[in-house]
Coordinates of C-alpha atoms in Angstrom, one line a residue:
X1 CA 128.6 -102.8 -122.8
X2 CA 128.5 -102.7 -119.1
X3 CA 124.7 -103.1 -119.1
X4 CA 125.0 -106.1 -121.4
X5 CA 127.6 -107.8 -119.1
X6 CA 125.6 -107.2 -115.9
X7 CA 122.1 -107.7 -117.4
X8 CA 119.9 -110.0 -115.3
X9 CA 117.3 -112.3 -116.8
X10 CA 114.7 -111.2 -114.2
X11 CA 114.9 -107.6 -115.6
X12 CA 113.7 -108.7 -119.1
X13 CA 109.9 -108.8 -118.4
X14 CA 110.0 -105.5 -116.5
X15 CA 111.9 -103.7 -119.3
X16 CA 109.5 -105.1 -121.9
X17 CA 106.4 -104.0 -119.9
X18 CA 107.9 -100.6 -119.1
X19 CA 108.7 -100.2 -122.8
X20 CA 105.1 -100.8 -123.8
X21 CA 103.8 -98.4 -121.2
X22 CA 106.4 -95.8 -122.2
X23 CA 105.3 -96.0 -125.8
X24 CA 101.8 -94.9 -124.9
X25 CA 103.3 -91.6 -123.8
X26 CA 106.0 -91.3 -126.4
X27 CA 103.7 -91.3 -129.4
X28 CA 101.2 -88.5 -128.5
X29 CA 103.8 -86.4 -126.8
X30 CA 106.2 -86.8 -129.7
X31 CA 103.6 -85.6 -132.2
X32 CA 102.4 -82.8 -129.9
X33 CA 105.9 -81.4 -129.3
X34 CA 106.8 -81.6 -133.0
X35 CA 103.8 -79.3 -133.7
X36 CA 104.9 -77.1 -130.8
X37 CA 108.2 -76.7 -132.6
X38 CA 106.4 -75.8 -135.8
X39 CA 107.1 -79.1 -137.5
X40 CA 105.0 -82.0 -139.0
X41 CA 103.9 -84.5 -136.3
X42 CA 105.7 -87.4 -138.0
X43 CA 109.1 -85.7 -137.2
X44 CA 108.3 -86.1 -133.5
X45 CA 108.1 -89.9 -133.9
X46 CA 111.3 -90.0 -136.0
X47 CA 113.1 -88.0 -133.3
X48 CA 111.8 -90.2 -130.5
X49 CA 113.0 -93.4 -132.3
X50 CA 116.5 -92.2 -133.1
X51 CA 117.3 -90.5 -129.8
X52 CA 116.1 -93.5 -127.8
X53 CA 118.3 -95.9 -129.8
X54 CA 121.3 -93.6 -129.7
X55 CA 121.1 -93.0 -126.0
X56 CA 120.6 -96.8 -125.3
X57 CA 124.0 -97.3 -127.0
X58 CA 125.9 -94.3 -125.5
X59 CA 124.0 -93.2 -122.4
X60 CA 125.4 -93.8 -118.9
X61 CA 122.1 -93.8 -117.1
X62 CA 120.1 -97.0 -116.9
X63 CA 116.6 -95.5 -117.1
X64 CA 116.9 -91.9 -118.3
X65 CA 114.5 -91.3 -121.2
X66 CA 115.2 -88.8 -124.0
X67 CA 112.9 -87.3 -126.5
X68 CA 111.2 -84.2 -127.8
X69 CA 110.6 -81.8 -124.9
X70 CA 108.1 -79.1 -124.2
X71 CA 110.8 -76.7 -123.0
X72 CA 112.8 -77.0 -126.2
X73 CA 109.8 -76.8 -128.6
X74 CA 109.4 -73.0 -128.4
X75 CA 113.1 -72.5 -128.7
X76 CA 113.2 -74.6 -131.9
X77 CA 110.3 -72.7 -133.3
X78 CA 111.8 -69.4 -132.5
X79 CA 115.0 -70.4 -134.3
X80 CA 113.6 -72.2 -137.3
X81 CA 110.3 -70.5 -138.2
X82 CA 111.8 -67.0 -138.9
X83 CA 114.1 -68.7 -141.5
X84 CA 111.2 -70.5 -143.3
X85 CA 109.7 -68.9 -146.3
X86 CA 106.4 -67.0 -146.0
X87 CA 104.6 -69.9 -147.6
X88 CA 105.5 -72.1 -144.6
X89 CA 107.6 -74.7 -146.5
X90 CA 107.5 -77.7 -144.1
X91 CA 110.4 -79.5 -145.9
X92 CA 112.6 -76.5 -145.3
X93 CA 111.5 -76.3 -141.7
X94 CA 112.4 -79.9 -141.2
X95 CA 115.8 -79.4 -142.8
X96 CA 116.6 -76.4 -140.6
X97 CA 115.5 -78.3 -137.5
X98 CA 117.7 -81.3 -138.4
X99 CA 120.7 -79.0 -138.8
X100 CA 119.8 -77.4 -135.5
X101 CA 119.9 -80.9 -133.9
X102 CA 123.3 -81.6 -135.5
X103 CA 124.6 -78.4 -134.1
X104 CA 123.3 -79.1 -130.6
X105 CA 124.8 -82.5 -130.8
X106 CA 128.2 -81.2 -131.8
X107 CA 128.1 -78.5 -129.1
X108 CA 127.2 -81.0 -126.3
X109 CA 129.7 -83.7 -127.5
X110 CA 132.5 -81.1 -127.5
X111 CA 131.4 -79.9 -124.1
X112 CA 131.5 -83.4 -122.8
X113 CA 134.9 -84.2 -124.3
X114 CA 136.3 -80.9 -122.9
X115 CA 134.7 -81.8 -119.5
X116 CA 132.7 -78.6 -119.4
X117 CA 129.8 -80.0 -117.3
X118 CA 129.9 -76.9 -115.1
X119 CA 128.4 -74.9 -118.1
X120 CA 125.0 -76.2 -117.1
X121 CA 125.4 -74.3 -113.8
X122 CA 125.3 -70.9 -115.7
X123 CA 121.6 -70.7 -115.0
X124 CA 120.9 -70.3 -111.3
X125 CA 117.8 -71.9 -109.8
X126 CA 115.8 -68.6 -109.3
X127 CA 116.5 -67.6 -112.9
X128 CA 115.6 -71.1 -114.2
X129 CA 112.3 -71.0 -112.3
X130 CA 111.5 -67.6 -113.8
X131 CA 112.6 -68.8 -117.3
X132 CA 110.4 -71.9 -117.0
X133 CA 107.4 -69.9 -115.7
X134 CA 107.7 -67.6 -118.7
X135 CA 108.1 -70.5 -121.0
X136 CA 105.0 -72.1 -119.5
X137 CA 103.0 -69.0 -120.1
X138 CA 104.3 -68.6 -123.7
X139 CA 103.5 -72.2 -124.5
X140 CA 100.0 -72.0 -123.0
X141 CA 99.1 -68.8 -124.9
X142 CA 100.6 -70.2 -128.1
X143 CA 98.4 -73.3 -127.9
X144 CA 95.1 -71.6 -127.2
X145 CA 94.1 -70.9 -130.8
X146 CA 94.7 -74.6 -131.7
X147 CA 92.7 -75.6 -128.7
X148 CA 89.8 -73.4 -129.9
X149 CA 90.0 -74.7 -133.5
X150 CA 91.6 -71.8 -135.3
X151 CA 95.1 -70.4 -136.1
X152 CA 96.9 -67.1 -135.9
X153 CA 100.2 -65.8 -137.3
X154 CA 101.1 -63.5 -134.5
X155 CA 104.5 -63.3 -133.0
X156 CA 105.5 -62.8 -129.3
X157 CA 103.4 -63.2 -126.2
X158 CA 101.5 -59.9 -126.4
X159 CA 100.9 -60.3 -130.1
X160 CA 99.6 -63.9 -129.6
X161 CA 97.3 -62.8 -126.8
X162 CA 95.9 -60.0 -128.9
X163 CA 95.4 -62.3 -132.0
X164 CA 93.7 -64.9 -129.9
X165 CA 91.3 -62.4 -128.3
X166 CA 90.5 -60.9 -131.7
X167 CA 89.9 -64.4 -133.1
X168 CA 87.4 -65.1 -130.4
X169 CA 85.7 -61.7 -130.9
X170 CA 85.5 -62.5 -134.7
X171 CA 83.8 -65.8 -134.0
X172 CA 86.6 -68.0 -135.2
X173 CA 86.4 -70.5 -132.3
X174 CA 85.0 -73.9 -133.2
X175 CA 82.6 -75.1 -130.5
X176 CA 83.3 -78.8 -131.1
X177 CA 87.1 -78.1 -130.9
X178 CA 86.7 -76.2 -127.7
X179 CA 84.7 -79.0 -126.2
X180 CA 87.2 -81.6 -127.2
X181 CA 90.3 -79.6 -126.1
X182 CA 88.8 -78.5 -122.8
X183 CA 87.6 -82.0 -122.1
X184 CA 91.0 -83.5 -122.9
X185 CA 92.7 -81.1 -120.5
X186 CA 90.3 -81.8 -117.7
X187 CA 90.6 -85.6 -118.3
X188 CA 94.4 -85.6 -118.2
X189 CA 94.6 -83.4 -115.1
X190 CA 91.9 -85.5 -113.2
X191 CA 93.6 -88.8 -114.1
X192 CA 97.0 -87.5 -113.1
X193 CA 95.7 -86.4 -109.8
X194 CA 93.3 -89.2 -108.9
X195 CA 94.8 -92.2 -110.7
X196 CA 98.5 -91.3 -111.1
X197 CA 99.4 -94.9 -112.2
X198 CA 97.0 -94.8 -115.1
X199 CA 98.5 -93.6 -118.4
X200 CA 96.4 -90.4 -118.6
X201 CA 97.6 -89.3 -122.0
X202 CA 96.9 -92.7 -123.5
X203 CA 93.4 -92.8 -122.1
X204 CA 92.7 -89.3 -123.4
X205 CA 94.0 -90.1 -126.9
X206 CA 91.8 -93.3 -127.1
X207 CA 88.7 -91.4 -126.0
X208 CA 89.4 -88.4 -128.2
X209 CA 89.8 -90.6 -131.3
X210 CA 86.7 -92.5 -130.3
X211 CA 84.7 -89.3 -129.9
X212 CA 85.9 -88.0 -133.3
X213 CA 84.8 -91.1 -135.0
X214 CA 81.5 -91.5 -133.1
X215 CA 80.4 -87.9 -133.5
X216 CA 82.0 -87.3 -136.9
X217 CA 83.8 -84.2 -135.4
X218 CA 85.7 -83.6 -138.7
X219 CA 82.4 -82.5 -140.2
X220 CA 81.9 -80.1 -137.3
X221 CA 85.2 -78.2 -138.0
X222 CA 87.6 -80.2 -135.8
X223 CA 91.0 -80.6 -137.5
X224 CA 92.6 -84.0 -137.3
X225 CA 96.2 -85.3 -137.4
X226 CA 95.5 -87.3 -140.6
X227 CA 97.4 -90.4 -141.9
X228 CA 101.1 -90.4 -141.0
X229 CA 103.7 -91.2 -143.7
X230 CA 104.3 -94.9 -143.9
X231 CA 107.7 -96.5 -143.4
X232 CA 111.0 -96.1 -141.5
X233 CA 112.6 -92.8 -140.7
X234 CA 114.6 -91.8 -143.8
X235 CA 118.4 -91.1 -143.5
X236 CA 118.7 -87.5 -144.8
X237 CA 121.6 -85.1 -145.0
X238 CA 119.8 -81.8 -144.5
X239 CA 120.2 -79.2 -147.2
X240 CA 120.2 -75.5 -146.1
X241 CA 121.6 -72.2 -147.2
X242 CA 124.9 -70.9 -145.9
X243 CA 123.3 -67.8 -144.5
X244 CA 121.1 -69.9 -142.3
X245 CA 124.1 -71.1 -140.2
X246 CA 124.6 -68.0 -138.1
X247 CA 121.0 -67.8 -136.7
X248 CA 120.9 -71.5 -136.3
X249 CA 124.2 -71.5 -134.3
X250 CA 122.8 -68.8 -131.9
X251 CA 119.7 -70.9 -131.3
X252 CA 121.7 -74.1 -130.9
X253 CA 123.8 -72.6 -128.1
X254 CA 120.7 -71.6 -126.1
X255 CA 119.1 -75.0 -126.8
X256 CA 122.2 -76.9 -125.8
X257 CA 122.5 -74.9 -122.5
X258 CA 118.9 -75.7 -121.5
X259 CA 119.2 -79.3 -122.7
X260 CA 122.4 -79.8 -120.6
X261 CA 120.9 -78.2 -117.5
X262 CA 117.8 -80.3 -117.9
X263 CA 119.9 -83.5 -118.5
X264 CA 122.2 -83.0 -115.5
X265 CA 119.4 -82.2 -113.1
X266 CA 117.3 -85.2 -114.2
X267 CA 120.3 -87.5 -114.3
X268 CA 121.2 -86.4 -110.7
X269 CA 117.7 -86.9 -109.4
X270 CA 117.1 -90.3 -110.9
X271 CA 120.7 -91.5 -110.1
X272 CA 120.2 -90.6 -106.5
X273 CA 117.0 -92.7 -106.4
X274 CA 118.5 -95.7 -108.2
X275 CA 121.9 -95.6 -106.4
X276 CA 123.9 -94.7 -109.5
X277 CA 126.7 -92.3 -109.9
X278 CA 126.1 -89.2 -112.0
X279 CA 128.7 -88.9 -114.9
X280 CA 127.9 -85.5 -116.2
X281 CA 130.5 -85.4 -119.0
X282 CA 129.4 -88.8 -120.3
X283 CA 125.8 -87.6 -120.2
X284 CA 126.7 -84.6 -122.4
X285 CA 128.4 -86.9 -124.9
X286 CA 125.3 -89.2 -124.9
X287 CA 122.8 -86.3 -125.3
X288 CA 125.0 -85.1 -128.2
X289 CA 125.0 -88.5 -129.9
X290 CA 121.2 -88.6 -129.5
X291 CA 120.8 -85.2 -131.1
X292 CA 123.2 -86.0 -133.9
X293 CA 121.3 -89.2 -134.7
X294 CA 117.9 -87.4 -134.7
X295 CA 119.4 -84.7 -137.0
X296 CA 120.4 -87.3 -139.6
X297 CA 116.8 -88.8 -139.7
X298 CA 114.7 -85.7 -140.1
X299 CA 114.5 -85.1 -136.4
X300 CA 115.0 -82.1 -134.2
X301 CA 116.8 -81.3 -130.9
X302 CA 116.0 -83.4 -127.8
X303 CA 116.5 -83.4 -124.1
X304 CA 115.8 -85.7 -121.2
X305 CA 112.3 -85.8 -119.9
X306 CA 111.6 -86.1 -116.2
X307 CA 108.0 -87.1 -116.7
X308 CA 108.7 -89.8 -119.2
X309 CA 111.6 -91.1 -117.1
X310 CA 109.3 -91.2 -114.1
X311 CA 106.7 -93.2 -116.1
X312 CA 109.4 -95.7 -117.1
X313 CA 110.6 -96.0 -113.6
X314 CA 107.1 -96.5 -112.2
X315 CA 106.5 -99.1 -114.8
X316 CA 109.5 -101.1 -113.6
X317 CA 112.2 -100.1 -116.1
X318 CA 115.6 -101.5 -115.2
X319 CA 117.8 -100.6 -118.2
X320 CA 117.8 -98.8 -121.5
X321 CA 116.1 -101.8 -123.1
X322 CA 112.9 -100.0 -122.1
X323 CA 113.7 -97.2 -124.6
X324 CA 114.7 -99.7 -127.3
X325 CA 111.3 -101.4 -126.9
X326 CA 109.6 -98.1 -127.1
X327 CA 111.5 -97.2 -130.3
X328 CA 110.8 -100.6 -131.8
X329 CA 107.0 -100.3 -131.2
X330 CA 107.0 -96.8 -132.8
X331 CA 108.7 -98.3 -135.8
X332 CA 106.2 -101.1 -136.0
X333 CA 103.4 -98.6 -135.8
X334 CA 104.9 -96.5 -138.7
X335 CA 105.3 -99.6 -140.9
X336 CA 102.1 -101.5 -140.1
X337 CA 99.6 -99.0 -138.7
X338 CA 100.4 -95.5 -140.1
X339 CA 96.8 -94.6 -139.9
X340 CA 96.4 -95.4 -136.3
X341 CA 96.2 -91.8 -135.2
X342 CA 94.5 -90.5 -138.3
X343 CA 91.4 -89.4 -136.4
X344 CA 93.2 -87.9 -133.4
X345 CA 91.9 -84.3 -133.1
X346 CA 94.4 -81.4 -133.2
X347 CA 92.9 -79.9 -130.0
X348 CA 93.9 -83.1 -128.2
X349 CA 97.5 -82.5 -129.1
X350 CA 97.1 -78.9 -127.9
X351 CA 95.8 -80.4 -124.6
X352 CA 98.9 -82.6 -124.3
X353 CA 101.1 -79.5 -124.7
X354 CA 99.1 -77.3 -122.4
X355 CA 99.2 -79.8 -119.6
X356 CA 102.9 -80.3 -120.1
X357 CA 103.4 -76.5 -120.0
X358 CA 101.6 -76.3 -116.6
X359 CA 104.1 -78.8 -115.2
X360 CA 106.9 -76.5 -116.3
X361 CA 105.6 -73.6 -114.1
X362 CA 106.8 -73.6 -110.5
X363 CA 104.5 -71.2 -108.6
X364 CA 105.3 -72.8 -105.3
X365 CA 109.0 -72.3 -105.9
X366 CA 108.4 -68.7 -106.9
X367 CA 106.5 -68.0 -103.6
X368 CA 109.2 -69.8 -101.7
X369 CA 111.8 -67.3 -103.2
X370 CA 109.6 -64.4 -102.0
X371 CA 109.6 -65.7 -98.5
X372 CA 113.2 -66.7 -98.3
X373 CA 115.1 -64.1 -100.3
X374 CA 113.6 -61.1 -102.0
X375 CA 116.6 -60.4 -104.3
X376 CA 116.4 -63.9 -105.8
X377 CA 112.6 -63.5 -106.2
X378 CA 113.2 -60.4 -108.3
X379 CA 115.8 -62.2 -110.4
X380 CA 113.1 -64.9 -111.0
X381 CA 110.6 -62.2 -112.0
X382 CA 113.2 -60.5 -114.4
X383 CA 113.9 -63.9 -116.1
X384 CA 110.1 -64.4 -116.4
X385 CA 109.6 -61.0 -118.0
X386 CA 112.6 -61.6 -120.3
X387 CA 110.9 -64.7 -121.8
X388 CA 107.4 -63.3 -121.8
X389 CA 108.2 -59.9 -123.3
X390 CA 111.4 -60.5 -125.4
X391 CA 110.8 -64.1 -126.6
X392 CA 112.1 -67.5 -125.8
X393 CA 115.7 -67.2 -127.2
X394 CA 116.3 -63.7 -125.8
X395 CA 114.8 -65.0 -122.6
X396 CA 117.4 -67.7 -122.1
X397 CA 120.1 -65.0 -122.8
X398 CA 118.5 -62.9 -120.1
X399 CA 118.4 -65.8 -117.7
X400 CA 122.1 -66.6 -118.2
X401 CA 123.0 -62.9 -118.0
X402 CA 121.1 -62.5 -114.8
X403 CA 122.7 -65.5 -113.2
X404 CA 126.2 -64.3 -114.1
X405 CA 125.4 -60.8 -112.9
X406 CA 124.0 -62.2 -109.6
X407 CA 127.3 -64.0 -109.0
X408 CA 129.2 -60.9 -109.8
X409 CA 127.0 -58.8 -107.5
X410 CA 127.7 -61.1 -104.6
X411 CA 131.4 -60.9 -105.2
X412 CA 131.3 -57.2 -105.8
X413 CA 129.4 -56.4 -102.6
X414 CA 130.0 -59.4 -100.3
X415 CA 129.0 -59.5 -96.7
X416 CA 131.6 -57.8 -94.4
X417 CA 131.5 -57.2 -90.7
X418 CA 133.4 -56.5 -87.5
X419 CA 134.1 -59.4 -85.2
X420 CA 134.2 -59.6 -81.4
X421 CA 134.7 -62.2 -78.6
X422 CA 131.6 -63.9 -77.2
X423 CA 132.2 -65.2 -73.6
X424 CA 131.9 -69.0 -73.5
X425 CA 132.0 -69.4 -77.3
X426 CA 135.3 -70.2 -79.1
X427 CA 136.6 -67.9 -81.8
X428 CA 135.4 -64.5 -83.0
X429 CA 131.9 -63.7 -84.1
X430 CA 129.8 -61.1 -86.0
X431 CA 128.9 -58.2 -83.7
X432 CA 125.7 -57.8 -85.6
X433 CA 124.6 -61.3 -84.6
X434 CA 126.1 -60.9 -81.1
X435 CA 125.5 -57.2 -80.0
X436 CA 127.1 -57.9 -76.6
X437 CA 130.3 -59.2 -78.1
X438 CA 133.5 -57.9 -76.4
X439 CA 136.2 -55.9 -78.3
X440 CA 139.7 -54.7 -77.3
X441 CA 140.2 -50.9 -77.1
X442 CA 142.1 -49.7 -80.2
X443 CA 141.6 -53.0 -82.1
X444 CA 139.3 -53.7 -85.1
X445 CA 138.8 -57.2 -86.4
X446 CA 137.2 -57.1 -89.9
X447 CA 136.0 -60.1 -92.0
X448 CA 135.3 -59.6 -95.7
X449 CA 133.6 -62.7 -97.2
X450 CA 135.0 -62.9 -100.7
X451 CA 138.2 -63.1 -102.7
X452 CA 139.8 -59.7 -103.4
X453 CA 139.8 -58.7 -107.0
X454 CA 139.5 -55.6 -109.2
X455 CA 135.7 -55.2 -108.7
X456 CA 135.5 -55.3 -104.9
X457 CA 139.0 -54.1 -103.9
X458 CA 137.8 -50.6 -103.3
X459 CA 134.7 -51.9 -101.4
X460 CA 137.0 -53.8 -99.1
X461 CA 139.1 -50.6 -98.6
X462 CA 136.0 -48.6 -97.8
X463 CA 134.7 -51.2 -95.4
X464 CA 138.0 -51.2 -93.5
X465 CA 138.2 -47.4 -93.3
X466 CA 134.5 -47.3 -92.1
X467 CA 135.2 -49.8 -89.4
X468 CA 138.2 -47.8 -88.3
X469 CA 136.1 -44.6 -88.0
X470 CA 133.7 -46.3 -85.6
X471 CA 136.5 -47.0 -83.1
X472 CA 138.0 -44.4 -80.8
X473 CA 141.8 -44.2 -81.0
X474 CA 142.3 -47.1 -83.3
X475 CA 145.8 -48.7 -83.3
X476 CA 145.5 -51.9 -85.2
X477 CA 143.2 -53.6 -87.8
X478 CA 143.2 -57.4 -88.0
X479 CA 141.8 -58.8 -91.3
X480 CA 140.1 -62.2 -90.6
X481 CA 141.4 -63.5 -94.0
X482 CA 140.2 -67.0 -94.1
X483 CA 137.4 -66.2 -96.6
X484 CA 139.8 -64.3 -98.8
X485 CA 140.6 -67.0 -101.3
X486 CA 142.5 -64.9 -103.9
X487 CA 144.1 -61.5 -104.3
X488 CA 144.6 -60.1 -107.9
X489 CA 147.0 -57.4 -108.9
X490 CA 144.4 -54.6 -108.6
X491 CA 143.5 -55.7 -105.1
X492 CA 147.2 -55.9 -104.2
X493 CA 147.7 -52.3 -105.2
X494 CA 144.7 -51.3 -103.1
X495 CA 146.0 -53.2 -100.1
X496 CA 149.3 -51.4 -100.4
X497 CA 147.6 -48.1 -100.6
X498 CA 145.4 -49.0 -97.6
X499 CA 148.4 -49.9 -95.6
X500 CA 150.1 -46.6 -96.3
X501 CA 146.9 -44.7 -95.4
X502 CA 146.5 -46.5 -92.1
X503 CA 150.2 -46.3 -91.2
X504 CA 150.0 -42.6 -91.8
X505 CA 147.4 -42.5 -89.0
X506 CA 149.4 -44.7 -86.7
X507 CA 147.4 -47.8 -87.4
X508 CA 148.8 -51.2 -88.1
X509 CA 147.2 -53.5 -90.7
X510 CA 147.7 -57.2 -90.1
X511 CA 146.2 -60.5 -91.4
X512 CA 145.1 -63.6 -89.6
X513 CA 144.6 -67.0 -91.1
X514 CA 145.6 -66.1 -94.7
X515 CA 145.7 -69.2 -96.8
X516 CA 149.1 -70.4 -98.0
X517 CA 148.3 -70.0 -101.8
X518 CA 147.1 -66.5 -101.2
X519 CA 150.2 -65.7 -99.1
X520 CA 152.5 -67.0 -101.8
X521 CA 150.6 -64.8 -104.3
X522 CA 151.1 -61.8 -102.1
X523 CA 154.8 -62.6 -101.9
X524 CA 155.0 -62.6 -105.7
X525 CA 153.5 -59.2 -105.7
X526 CA 156.1 -58.0 -103.3
X527 CA 153.6 -57.0 -100.6
X528 CA 155.4 -59.1 -98.0
X529 CA 158.2 -56.6 -98.1
X530 CA 155.9 -53.7 -97.8
X531 CA 154.0 -55.2 -94.9
X532 CA 156.8 -57.1 -93.2
X533 CA 156.6 -60.6 -91.8
X534 CA 155.1 -59.3 -88.5
X535 CA 151.9 -58.5 -90.4
X536 CA 150.9 -62.1 -91.0
X537 CA 149.6 -64.4 -88.3
X538 CA 148.5 -68.1 -88.6
X539 CA 145.2 -67.4 -86.8
X540 CA 143.0 -64.4 -85.8
X541 CA 143.5 -65.4 -82.2
X542 CA 147.3 -65.1 -82.4
X543 CA 147.0 -61.7 -84.1
X544 CA 144.7 -60.5 -81.3
X545 CA 146.9 -61.9 -78.5
X546 CA 150.0 -60.2 -80.1
X547 CA 148.1 -56.9 -79.9
X548 CA 147.1 -57.5 -76.3
X549 CA 150.6 -58.4 -75.1
X550 CA 152.0 -55.3 -76.9
X551 CA 149.4 -52.8 -75.6
X552 CA 147.9 -54.4 -72.5
X553 CA 144.4 -53.7 -73.8
X554 CA 141.4 -55.3 -72.0
X555 CA 138.2 -56.7 -73.3
X556 CA 135.1 -54.5 -73.2
X557 CA 131.5 -55.1 -74.4
X558 CA 130.6 -53.4 -77.6
X559 CA 127.7 -51.0 -78.1
X560 CA 127.1 -52.1 -81.7
X561 CA 123.4 -52.5 -82.3

């Protein structure tokens, strides 16, 4: 409604033109990604139409484009195909995929209503890079047989590689298909690099159809898309068995997570470029509505597309009218020209998917992780191997698990150090970064960069005791407590035990700059009585000065390397 009230007449021509340009990409990609998901090509067009219309009504972004996505295709196939009968019943596959879309829609709508946008952050960038790299390799290998004109029934990356190599060795490759597929890949990549404003996929599709007709490639063993069903997308309530729901639900959770992460990242990127504000929860509701609409019209789960949104933006799109135009043109094609893509060769669709998979891989980002932080590089590699060796759905579970474990690892073993005074610089600083920092005889200032909870409380205790051992005749330990944002009950017990241990050695344990909420929590635990009010100082400086005035200690340079 806001778009209608603020729509400018000068935007109309730009939206119409952008809609036409966008359609040239929506049609071939929609069909290609449907086949990637193991579904008939027509379902990709049905899905594109319904998700574009639904998002135009509910979506907060002016130009974000939704549709079938290369990153979701393998996840849909991994969920649906094991449930399809051995005879490959396409109607059952479509019904399962439609229920999957409805489930994804319900999950994302509920997440949006519950304001759970942070769920998309469960996958860290290093693990997402690894996941996408593994996904790119999985997609590439899975499309190679189609590119070479034959098919395999292998499962898993290693099995697919083995089946493809054996197919080549058995002479199953069709030379004409190899020529068409390879030529289409080269053409798309050259046009995208040399003439980025030219619709590379459209040019490839037109030339591929022309070559198929001109050289009668169907007679040379090249499989074609064939005539698409005529008419509008049919409203369908999918019919499945009750025992299908559990595996579909597991797949829907993974797909929803990837879809949300993709949507939030793309929405943020394009909102920044267009001056809009990101409304993450509204985006989740809108993506849910788009999935639900697709599921009721023989569609499958969708996500946002950075490449299609970029095409619409470059073509001058101003509002979601661009997507409505694209949906209308696809409907006109289905009603008036269902045979338009009859002679499109299947290797050309494989070329569309393969070039899309190459864009998923982030080799430069992987190399950057190696240079910047080895631990995150190995997280990336582990996520890659999870997808490549275990499969797409287990791979997303591995990626999420690794991200959570990485957060836990950082909280479990946070950075801790001893602080000293650097002449001419205010405050107290890490003696590792400043080897010449000054310290007071008998005083240790320790900083532990994490909240204290059950998993790291003993690590904190050990770090304090280690720091004390390195000081001759220690008399006081000051905890620079500004990074300590919480103390749970387990950590409180460890603190009390640590205080008794240090007091038994004649060493005081005091805190500087402890946040008020944490101080109140400590009071509820009764630790303020055990420590006494003299153990809490508003700043580290005040704690250090209290020790100096009490002991007369003088500053001395440290020998810490």
